[in-house]
C-alpha positions in Angstrom: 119.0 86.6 108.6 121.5 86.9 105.9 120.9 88.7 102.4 119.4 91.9 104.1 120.8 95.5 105.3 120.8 95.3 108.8 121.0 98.7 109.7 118.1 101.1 110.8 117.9 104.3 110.0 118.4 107.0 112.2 115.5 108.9 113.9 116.1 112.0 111.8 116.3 110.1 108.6 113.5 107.8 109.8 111.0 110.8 110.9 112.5 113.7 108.7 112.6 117.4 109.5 108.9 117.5 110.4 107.7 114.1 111.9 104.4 112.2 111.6 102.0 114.3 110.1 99.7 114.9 106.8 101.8 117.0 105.2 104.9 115.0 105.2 103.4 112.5 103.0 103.8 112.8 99.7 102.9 110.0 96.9 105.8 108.4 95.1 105.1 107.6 91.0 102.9 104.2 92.0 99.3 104.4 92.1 99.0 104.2 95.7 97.0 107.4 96.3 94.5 104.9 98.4 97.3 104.3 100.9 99.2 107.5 101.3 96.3 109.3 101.4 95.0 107.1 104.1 98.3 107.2 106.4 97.8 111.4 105.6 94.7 110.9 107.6 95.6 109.2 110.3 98.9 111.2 111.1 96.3 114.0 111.2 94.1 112.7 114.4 96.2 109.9 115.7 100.0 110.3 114.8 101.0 108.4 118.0 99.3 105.4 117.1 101.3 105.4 113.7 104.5 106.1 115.6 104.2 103.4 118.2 103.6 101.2 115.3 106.9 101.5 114.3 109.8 99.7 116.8 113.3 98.9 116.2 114.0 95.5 115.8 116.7 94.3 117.3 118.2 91.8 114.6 118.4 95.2 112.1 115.5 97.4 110.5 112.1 97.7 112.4 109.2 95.7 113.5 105.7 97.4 112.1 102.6 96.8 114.7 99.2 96.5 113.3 96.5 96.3 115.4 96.0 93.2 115.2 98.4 89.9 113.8 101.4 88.9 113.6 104.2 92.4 113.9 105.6 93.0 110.2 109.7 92.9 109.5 110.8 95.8 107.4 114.4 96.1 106.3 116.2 99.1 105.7 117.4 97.5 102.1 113.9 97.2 101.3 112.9 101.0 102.1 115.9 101.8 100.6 114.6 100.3 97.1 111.4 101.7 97.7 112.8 105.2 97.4 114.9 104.9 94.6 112.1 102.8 92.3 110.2 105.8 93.6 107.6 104.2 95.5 106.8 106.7 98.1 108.3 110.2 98.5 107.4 111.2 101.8 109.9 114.1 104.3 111.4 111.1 106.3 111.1 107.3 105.4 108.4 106.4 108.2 105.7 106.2 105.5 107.9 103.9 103.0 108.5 101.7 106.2 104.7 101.6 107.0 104.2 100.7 102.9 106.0 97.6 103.0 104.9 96.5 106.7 101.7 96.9 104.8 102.4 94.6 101.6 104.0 92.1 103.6 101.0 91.5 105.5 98.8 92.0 102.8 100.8 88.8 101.8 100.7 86.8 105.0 96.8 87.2 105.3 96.7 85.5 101.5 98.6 83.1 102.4 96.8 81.6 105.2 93.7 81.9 103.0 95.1 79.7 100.3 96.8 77.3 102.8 93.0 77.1 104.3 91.8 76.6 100.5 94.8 74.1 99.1 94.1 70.4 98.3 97.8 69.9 98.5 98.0 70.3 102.3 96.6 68.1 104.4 94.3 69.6 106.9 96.1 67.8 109.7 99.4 69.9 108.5 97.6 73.2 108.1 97.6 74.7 111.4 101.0 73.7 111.5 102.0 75.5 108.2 99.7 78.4 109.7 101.7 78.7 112.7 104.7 78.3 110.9 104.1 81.5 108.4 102.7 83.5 111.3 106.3 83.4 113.3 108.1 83.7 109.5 109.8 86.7 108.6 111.7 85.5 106.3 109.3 84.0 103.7 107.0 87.0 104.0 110.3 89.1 103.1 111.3 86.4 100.3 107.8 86.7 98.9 107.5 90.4 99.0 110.6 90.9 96.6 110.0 87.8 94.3 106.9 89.9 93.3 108.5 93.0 93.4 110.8 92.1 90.8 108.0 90.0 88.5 104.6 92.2 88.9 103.7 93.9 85.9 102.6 97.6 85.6 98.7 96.0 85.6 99.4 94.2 88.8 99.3 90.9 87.3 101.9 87.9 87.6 103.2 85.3 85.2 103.4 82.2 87.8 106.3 80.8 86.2 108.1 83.8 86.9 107.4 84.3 90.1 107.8 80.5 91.1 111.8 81.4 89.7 111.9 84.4 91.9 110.9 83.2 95.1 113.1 80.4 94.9 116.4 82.8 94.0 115.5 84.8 97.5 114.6 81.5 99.4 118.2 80.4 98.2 119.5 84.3 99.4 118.1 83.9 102.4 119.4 80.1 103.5 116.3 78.6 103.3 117.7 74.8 103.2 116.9 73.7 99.5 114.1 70.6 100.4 112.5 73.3 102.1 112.5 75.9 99.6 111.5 73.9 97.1 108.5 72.7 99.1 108.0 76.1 99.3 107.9 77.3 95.7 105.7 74.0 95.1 103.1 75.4 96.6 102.7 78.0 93.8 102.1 75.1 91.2 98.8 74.6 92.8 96.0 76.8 90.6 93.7 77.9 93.8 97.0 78.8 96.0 98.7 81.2 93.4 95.3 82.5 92.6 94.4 83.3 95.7 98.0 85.1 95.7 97.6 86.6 92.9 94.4 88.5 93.5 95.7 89.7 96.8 98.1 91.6 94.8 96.3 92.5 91.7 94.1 94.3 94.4 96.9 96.1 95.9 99.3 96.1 93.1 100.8 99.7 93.7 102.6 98.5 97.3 104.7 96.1 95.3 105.3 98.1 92.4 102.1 98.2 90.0 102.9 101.3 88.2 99.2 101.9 86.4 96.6 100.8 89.5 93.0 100.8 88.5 90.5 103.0 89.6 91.7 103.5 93.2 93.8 100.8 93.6 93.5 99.4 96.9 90.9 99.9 99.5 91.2 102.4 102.0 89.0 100.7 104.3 91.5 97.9 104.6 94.4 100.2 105.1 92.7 102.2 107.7 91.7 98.9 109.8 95.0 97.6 109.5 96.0 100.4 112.0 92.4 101.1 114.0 90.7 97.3 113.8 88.1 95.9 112.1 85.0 97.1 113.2 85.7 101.2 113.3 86.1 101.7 109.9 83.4 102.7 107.7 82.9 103.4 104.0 79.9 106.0 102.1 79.3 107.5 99.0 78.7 111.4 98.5 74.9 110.4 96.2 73.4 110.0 100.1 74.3 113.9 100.2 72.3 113.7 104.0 74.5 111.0 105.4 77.5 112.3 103.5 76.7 116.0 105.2 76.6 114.1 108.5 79.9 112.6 108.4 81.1 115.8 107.5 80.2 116.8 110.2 81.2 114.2 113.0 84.7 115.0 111.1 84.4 118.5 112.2 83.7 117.7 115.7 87.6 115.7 115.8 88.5 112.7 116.3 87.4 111.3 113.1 90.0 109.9 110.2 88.9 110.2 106.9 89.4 110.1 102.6 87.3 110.7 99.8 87.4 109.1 96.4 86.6 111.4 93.1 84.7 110.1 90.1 86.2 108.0 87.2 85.1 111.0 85.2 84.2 114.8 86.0 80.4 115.6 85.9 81.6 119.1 84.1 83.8 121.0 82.2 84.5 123.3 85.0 85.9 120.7 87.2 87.7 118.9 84.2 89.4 121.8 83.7 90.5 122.7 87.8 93.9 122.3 89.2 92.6 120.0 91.7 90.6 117.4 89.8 92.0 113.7 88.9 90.1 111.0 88.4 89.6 108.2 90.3 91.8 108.9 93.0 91.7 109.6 96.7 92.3 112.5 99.1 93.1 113.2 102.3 90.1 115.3 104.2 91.6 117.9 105.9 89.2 120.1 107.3 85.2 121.1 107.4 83.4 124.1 107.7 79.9 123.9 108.4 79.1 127.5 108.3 81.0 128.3 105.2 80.0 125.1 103.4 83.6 124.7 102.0 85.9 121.1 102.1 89.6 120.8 102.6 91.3 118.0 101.0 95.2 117.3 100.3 96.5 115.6 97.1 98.9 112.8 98.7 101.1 113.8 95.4 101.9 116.9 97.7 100.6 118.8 94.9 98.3 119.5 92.3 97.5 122.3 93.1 100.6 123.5 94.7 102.2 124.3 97.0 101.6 121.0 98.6 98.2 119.3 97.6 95.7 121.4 100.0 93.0 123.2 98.2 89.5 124.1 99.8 86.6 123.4 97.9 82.9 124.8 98.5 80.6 121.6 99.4 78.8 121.5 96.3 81.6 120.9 94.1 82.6 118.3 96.0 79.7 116.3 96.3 79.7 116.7 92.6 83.4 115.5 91.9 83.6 113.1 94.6 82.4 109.5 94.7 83.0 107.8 97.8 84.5 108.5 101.5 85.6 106.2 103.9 85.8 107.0 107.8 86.9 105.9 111.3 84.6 106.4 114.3 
């Protein structure tokens, strides 16, 4: 593949000083509290499922496994950018190679939709186009930095932009020219870059949307991406019974999960605590059923400091928080 870093990092870089775990995560300037938080929790209860996830690949960079799909290339020159646009700021760069094995199939799954949608392929070429993308690293690569470079801070495209883009790394990355022209054509078609363009507007922040809304993406999807479909669940803290019982499945181990504050605090006293921001999503730590207190971390690794952990006595945080989403 030419036009990439080859190189992967080494385990120390890769990993950092203190491995796969919650508190090594730490939020970069994007919006994407719904994914960092997420990967917080699951390095919490399962932090060999997220290593194992990650493999070298052998033509440079890794190979990210979900569970279940096609096995995501991630180049070191893309982690690379991803730290210094300050996308992620985790100890290590395991969590910035998880964020774009995340985009990247984020992508692939929208493109299949809109090749299942398009009036310009013929259905008899489909499943060959299908099967084409799903062994394709290099347009899911190409596509993942064309947007990169044309999203705006809303998460939106302009379609003539992005049409330029992807064909300058189609060209980088020796896609003959018939072919990436083909390829770009494709984006002419209203329902195809539509369909594109919703996928990211709903999960702008992995590909560089600097003001996400509300909580950006959905934790549900990120969660599943790494657990399956089927064992993730979401809830909302009104149902204070089945909320309490969550809790408490949590406590028991076992059990990944996040909780989403309010778009606005319900008082002045939580307004006003080093904790609160609006609209944005946690990582729950801990539960203690005889205290009646909730331990959540900030994925900004702060706020309040030292690193984002702060306990919280239950009824303050059904009042501040929203929603929470779960694994079995």
């Amino acid at each position: 593949m030419t036009g990439v870093q080859t190189c992967a990092l080494p385990i120390s870089a890769l990993y950092g000083a203190h491995g796969i775990n919650p508190q090594s995560v730490r939020q970069g300037q994007l919006g994407s509290c719904y994914f960092h938080a997420t990967i917080a929790a699951l390095a919490k209860i399962t932090p060999g499922t997220l290593r194992s996830a990650i493999r070298r690949n052998p033509d440079g960079g890794y190979k990210v496994h979900f569970f279940s799909g096609a096995d995501e290339a991630v180049y070191s020159s893309d982690v690379e950018y991803g730290r210094t646009h300050g996308y992620d700021r985790s100890d290590g760069t395991w969590v910035a190679v998880l964020m774009r094995a995340y985009a990247q199939r984020a992508l692939r799954q929208s493109l299949v939709v809109a090749i299942r949608k398009s009036d310009m392929i013929p259905v008899f070429i489909q499943p060959m186009a299908i099967s084409w993308l799903d062994g394709s690293d290099v347009l899911l690569v190409a596509y993942d930095r064309a947007i990169r470079s044309v999203v705006s801070q809303d998460g939106s495209m302009d379609q003539y932009a992005l049409k330029q883009s992807l064909a300058t790394e189609l060209h980088t990355e020796g896609i003959p020219t018939a072919e990436a022209k083909s390829l770009v054509g494709f984006l002419d078609e209203k329902g195809f870059f539509a369909t594109l363009a919703q996928t990211v507007q709903e999960n702008g922040e992995v590909f560089g949307a600097y003001k996400g809304l509300g909580q950006g993406g959905i934790p549900v999807r990120v969660m599943e991406a790494f657990l399956g479909q089927g064992k993730v669940y979401a809830g909302f803290t009104n149902d204070s019974q089945k909320t309490m019982q969550q809790l408490q499945r949590f406590r028991a181990g076992g059990v990944a999960m996040v909780a989403g504050t309010k778009a606005t605090a319900p008082n002045e006293q939580i307004a006003s605590a080093n904790w609160w921001v609006a609209s944005h999503c946690y990582t729950v730590m801990n539960y203690d059923d005889d205290a009646q207190t909730v331990t959540l971390r900030n994925p900004w690794g702060g706020h309040p400091g030292p690193d984002g952990t702060f306990t919280l006595p239950l009824s303050v945080y059904l009042d501040g928080y929203e929603s929470y989403t779960y694994s079995q």
